[in-house]
Structures are given as structure tokens and as C-alpha cells.
XYZ file of C-alpha atoms in Angstrom:
290
model
C -5.786 -17.045 -30.935
C -8.995 -15.283 -29.908
C -9.276 -11.723 -31.201
C -12.123 -9.909 -29.416
C -14.498 -7.542 -31.150
C -13.117 -3.975 -31.189
C -16.234 -2.615 -29.504
C -16.060 -5.232 -26.770
C -12.383 -4.455 -26.134
C -13.126 -0.732 -25.960
C -15.886 -1.353 -23.419
C -13.570 -3.446 -21.261
C -10.950 -0.717 -21.376
C -13.503 1.966 -20.527
C -14.445 0.100 -17.353
C -10.860 0.518 -16.102
C -10.307 4.046 -17.394
C -11.286 5.927 -14.175
C -8.787 3.900 -12.169
C -6.062 4.381 -14.770
C -6.662 8.128 -14.766
C -6.395 8.120 -10.962
C -3.037 6.338 -11.087
C -1.624 8.465 -13.903
C -3.030 11.661 -12.407
C -1.154 11.111 -9.151
C 2.054 10.403 -11.040
C 2.133 12.993 -13.806
C -0.836 15.322 -13.225
C -4.275 15.433 -14.857
C -3.198 16.880 -18.206
C -0.477 14.338 -18.939
C -2.623 11.576 -17.453
C -4.954 11.648 -20.446
C -2.004 11.045 -22.794
C -0.730 8.164 -20.643
C -4.105 6.455 -20.572
C -4.593 6.934 -24.309
C -1.187 5.372 -24.955
C -2.181 2.424 -22.740
C -5.279 1.933 -24.905
C -3.168 1.942 -28.073
C -0.848 -0.674 -26.596
C -3.811 -2.830 -25.633
C -5.333 -2.504 -29.104
C -2.033 -3.648 -30.629
C -1.974 -6.852 -28.571
C -2.291 -9.968 -30.717
C -4.485 -11.714 -28.148
C -5.949 -9.393 -25.470
C -8.036 -12.255 -24.091
C -4.807 -13.938 -23.009
C -4.355 -11.209 -20.384
C -5.839 -12.817 -17.276
C -5.810 -9.663 -15.152
C -6.571 -6.748 -17.445
C -6.675 -4.219 -14.586
C -3.212 -5.247 -13.453
C -1.774 -5.252 -16.965
C -3.164 -1.800 -17.742
C -2.003 -0.365 -14.415
C 1.528 -1.584 -15.089
C 1.521 -0.143 -18.607
C 0.224 3.231 -17.416
C 2.804 3.323 -14.622
C 5.655 2.660 -17.058
C 4.403 5.325 -19.455
C 4.066 7.810 -16.583
C 7.590 7.016 -15.392
C 8.929 7.703 -18.885
C 7.125 11.048 -18.861
C 8.592 11.958 -15.465
C 12.108 11.011 -16.537
C 11.730 13.079 -19.699
C 10.915 16.074 -17.525
C 13.928 15.663 -15.253
C 16.475 13.122 -16.539
C 19.336 12.318 -14.181
C 22.694 10.689 -14.653
C 21.794 7.625 -12.614
C 18.490 6.915 -14.355
C 17.944 5.982 -18.019
C 15.895 8.501 -19.991
C 13.479 5.776 -21.079
C 12.375 2.235 -20.356
C 12.145 -0.737 -22.710
C 8.873 -0.969 -24.578
C 8.189 -4.536 -23.426
C 5.710 -4.598 -20.576
C 6.363 -6.607 -17.419
C 4.063 -9.426 -16.407
C 1.548 -8.225 -13.806
C -1.178 -10.828 -13.889
C -1.354 -10.952 -10.081
C -1.554 -7.184 -9.660
C -4.211 -5.993 -7.205
C -4.682 -2.277 -6.525
C -7.377 0.057 -5.220
C -8.558 3.308 -6.773
C -8.336 5.369 -3.583
C -7.239 8.939 -4.245
C -4.115 10.219 -2.576
C -4.669 12.876 0.106
C -4.473 16.474 -1.167
C -1.586 17.189 1.213
C 0.478 14.495 -0.490
C -0.389 15.744 -3.959
C 1.209 19.081 -3.135
C 4.610 17.514 -2.461
C 4.884 14.798 -5.099
C 6.748 17.141 -7.443
C 9.561 17.226 -4.895
C 10.227 13.512 -5.363
C 12.422 12.024 -8.071
C 10.686 10.033 -10.838
C 11.391 6.534 -9.529
C 10.931 7.664 -5.935
C 7.585 9.224 -6.776
C 6.335 6.175 -8.628
C 7.407 3.742 -5.899
C 5.820 5.887 -3.199
C 2.514 6.472 -5.009
C 2.010 2.930 -6.301
C 2.857 1.364 -2.954
C 1.590 3.786 -0.311
C -1.458 5.086 -2.179
C -2.567 2.185 -4.372
C -1.221 -0.731 -2.313
C 0.923 -2.273 -5.054
C 3.465 -4.799 -3.683
C 7.140 -3.914 -4.051
C 7.650 -7.121 -6.031
C 5.376 -5.682 -8.749
C 6.847 -2.173 -8.649
C 10.500 -3.240 -8.863
C 10.434 -4.285 -12.566
C 8.652 -1.041 -13.479
C 11.386 1.176 -11.990
C 14.142 -1.269 -13.008
C 15.359 -1.767 -9.440
C 15.690 -4.656 -7.027
C 12.856 -5.189 -4.544
C 15.089 -3.936 -1.723
C 16.053 -0.804 -3.662
C 12.414 -0.153 -4.553
C 11.472 -0.446 -0.896
C 14.111 2.179 -0.120
C 12.743 4.486 -2.827
C 9.273 4.395 -1.282
C 10.681 4.781 2.217
C 12.690 7.828 1.176
C 9.630 9.377 -0.456
C 7.576 8.662 2.666
C 10.149 10.319 4.903
C 10.319 13.387 2.677
C 6.545 13.743 2.717
C 6.397 13.396 6.490
C 9.228 15.882 6.945
C 7.429 18.853 5.379
C 7.463 22.037 7.499
C 3.692 22.357 7.210
C 3.003 18.782 8.311
C 0.401 18.289 11.010
C 1.622 18.105 14.626
C 2.124 14.619 16.052
C -1.118 13.119 17.279
C -1.617 11.778 20.778
C -1.297 7.978 21.188
C -5.060 7.510 21.661
C -5.703 9.370 18.394
C -3.107 7.276 16.565
C -4.597 4.001 17.840
C -8.108 5.154 16.922
C -6.990 6.142 13.420
C -5.155 2.826 13.105
C -8.303 0.876 13.995
C -10.382 2.824 11.461
C -7.814 2.309 8.688
C -7.561 -1.418 9.472
C -11.333 -1.899 9.393
C -11.619 0.049 6.129
C -8.754 -1.864 4.546
C -7.052 1.477 3.877
C -3.510 0.292 3.249
C -2.134 3.760 2.525
C -3.579 5.205 5.729
C -2.061 2.366 7.752
C 1.355 3.056 6.261
C 1.078 6.723 7.167
C 0.554 5.706 10.809
C 3.411 3.194 10.944
C 7.077 3.944 11.428
C 9.048 2.385 8.511
C 10.954 0.244 11.022
C 7.905 -0.835 13.057
C 7.973 -4.383 14.441
C 4.965 -6.518 15.365
C 5.613 -9.219 17.970
C 3.123 -11.974 18.782
C 3.240 -14.427 21.651
C 3.066 -18.204 20.922
C -0.624 -18.388 21.806
C -1.489 -15.602 19.351
C 0.547 -17.260 16.605
C -1.200 -20.591 17.246
C -4.656 -18.974 17.260
C -3.946 -17.213 13.956
C -2.854 -20.495 12.384
C -5.981 -22.307 13.591
C -8.269 -19.528 12.305
C -6.492 -18.951 8.992
C -9.508 -20.324 7.118
C -11.714 -17.714 8.789
C -9.634 -14.797 7.564
C -7.080 -14.550 10.373
C -3.739 -13.093 9.238
C -0.579 -15.151 8.981
C 1.228 -14.271 12.199
C 4.867 -14.942 13.016
C 6.585 -14.317 16.345
C 8.112 -11.222 14.748
C 6.875 -9.246 11.735
C 9.220 -6.376 10.793
C 8.562 -3.369 8.579
C 5.617 -1.072 7.854
C 4.599 -2.916 4.688
C 4.347 -6.321 6.367
C 2.595 -4.993 9.474
C 0.058 -3.057 7.391
C -0.778 -6.231 5.454
C -1.454 -8.071 8.713
C -4.117 -5.554 9.737
C -5.588 -4.235 6.462
C -9.246 -5.258 6.147
C -9.334 -6.830 9.593
C -9.837 -5.820 13.253
C -13.611 -5.438 12.793
C -14.297 -6.915 16.238
C -11.489 -5.083 18.009
C -12.355 -2.315 20.458
C -10.266 0.515 21.937
C -9.049 -0.132 25.494
C -6.481 1.081 27.987
C -3.826 -1.554 28.657
C -2.111 -0.700 31.928
C -3.148 2.877 31.255
C -1.813 2.943 27.668
C -4.134 3.114 24.587
C -4.478 -0.213 22.798
C -6.968 -2.611 21.249
C -8.574 -5.854 22.391
C -10.756 -8.696 21.202
C -13.176 -9.717 23.943
C -16.230 -11.843 24.626
C -18.770 -11.191 27.368
C -16.622 -13.220 29.767
C -12.987 -12.501 28.950
C -10.382 -10.704 26.875
C -9.330 -13.096 24.124
C -6.346 -11.092 22.921
C -4.952 -7.602 23.237
C -2.731 -5.330 21.182
C -0.198 -3.124 22.934
C 0.920 -0.138 20.852
C 4.125 1.846 21.193
C 3.648 5.307 19.690
C 6.546 7.734 19.202
C 6.104 11.175 17.606
C 2.704 10.224 16.222
C 3.875 6.969 14.600
C 3.407 3.363 15.687
C 6.867 1.925 16.304
C 5.767 -1.352 17.852
C 2.740 -3.631 18.206
C 2.614 -6.507 20.674
C -0.104 -9.135 20.196
C -0.856 -10.942 23.461
C -3.212 -13.927 23.742
C -1.636 -15.735 26.690
C -4.420 -15.747 29.277
C -2.011 -15.686 32.215
C -0.409 -12.512 30.894
C -3.805 -10.948 30.153
C -5.059 -11.813 33.646
C -2.098 -9.976 35.159
C -2.794 -6.906 33.006
C -5.257 -4.092 33.668
C -7.524 -3.804 30.626
C -10.088 -1.002 30.837
C -12.848 -0.705 28.220
């Protein structure tokens, strides 16, 4: 067993502290966040072998999230939720999250969400945590956790003071920016929860061939906002806005031809469908205006 020097361990923890405060702050507020992060440090210091934790950022994020959830449940316990969680921490070695701050408009409404609903929504939609990692924290199945986040998302979008629905060209432009920036939360805010991406056989084959160059794993049908956002997040750098038969969309093109195009269906300011077309016969029969 390798026991690291106390100073070294404290320095490693300090490197992650801003991110942990961001997570806890969005869940329980800035005042309680300090207590949650301090408790996470105490739990780390009590570990017999901290060096055995392969992904310290993931482990600490999980611990802070569980502590924050306990704090939220203590504030408003309900009959269908236990007042506390077991002290043992779930394994989160593969956890990967960003430290992007949630939009101020969302911060104003988080208190309206139940504890588990709030945690699922914030960790997934704001910090990009997969539902498979969130489910053990809230003691729910993956499907139930997905529903928690979806319910929180709908409640946030349904606020009376929400912004009016944007025009399709604005939605597609915002979608392209979020994809290029790898802003997972922003992509989710633009996607209907039941969105479906459909790709033609040529597009699926091209994605498979170019997988080693960073192309996403495409299937003929990709359902759900989470899966569709993961297809586009951090990509689309070479895509450009176009009109496809008069409707706003995106395209990849060379100097000689359109390689592929993305048809968007936008309803009430949300993307409800994306069609990826790479069949050159179909593209040739389509009016694509740059």
C-alpha cells in the first residue's frame, strides 16, 4: 500500500477544488458547497490508499454529489426518498465531467426541483455526466435517472419567463456553435428529449470508415437527446450553415461537391429530428444553398 505524503495529497485535492465547488454550488448553493467540499477532503484523507484511485477527479465529483444529495434530502425529505445515503462511495473511475457553469437562468429555478431530480439534471445537463454514473448516486435505475433529468429539463423549459422560441435558423446556428465548442449542456437545451437522428447507409458507412479520425459512431437511427448530443459534441468543425430545399441545415462540402448534409426539423425552438444524408444521388436532387 502506497500512502502519499499529506502535503502532496492536499495539493492534488486543491487542483480539483474549483471544479468541486462548481458542482456543489449548483446543487446546494455556495454556502453549503464549502461544507460539501470540505467533507470530500476528509473522506479522501481517510482513504487507506489514495493512490489506488485512478481517476481522482471522478471519485471526488461522485463523493461531492452524494454529500450534496444528502444535504438536499435533509432540507426536504419525502416519503419516497430515504433521508440519507449509505456512506460507501460508488466506483466512478471512468467519470469525465467539465467545469462549465450552469446558466444563471437555470440557477434561479433549481430550487423548484426535487433533490434527486435536481442532481440528475445538473450532473447530466450541466456537467455532462452519463446516466450510468448518476444512477448509483441517486439510488435509481438508469432508466429512472434518465426520467428524473428529463422531468427537471421540462420544468426548467416550462417557466413562464422562458425566452420565446427561436427561429429555425437561430436554432441551427446555436446547435453548430455548441457542437463545435463541445458544449454538451447547450446541445441538450436545443434538443427535444425525444429527438431522433436518422442516417442513410452511405453516412453510416462513411462514419465507420473514418472512426479513427474522430468520426462519431453512427447508426441508422439514434434516439434521444443524450445520444444525439454525444454524436455531435466536439465535432462539426468543418460544417457550414446552408439552406436545404429552403430549410436551414448544415453541410460538409469540398470545392467540388457537397459530401454530406444535415436536415433539421425544428418545432417550438427545439430540434426534434436530424437527418444525415451522404447519398450523392439524393444530394444531387436537393437544392443546397450556401
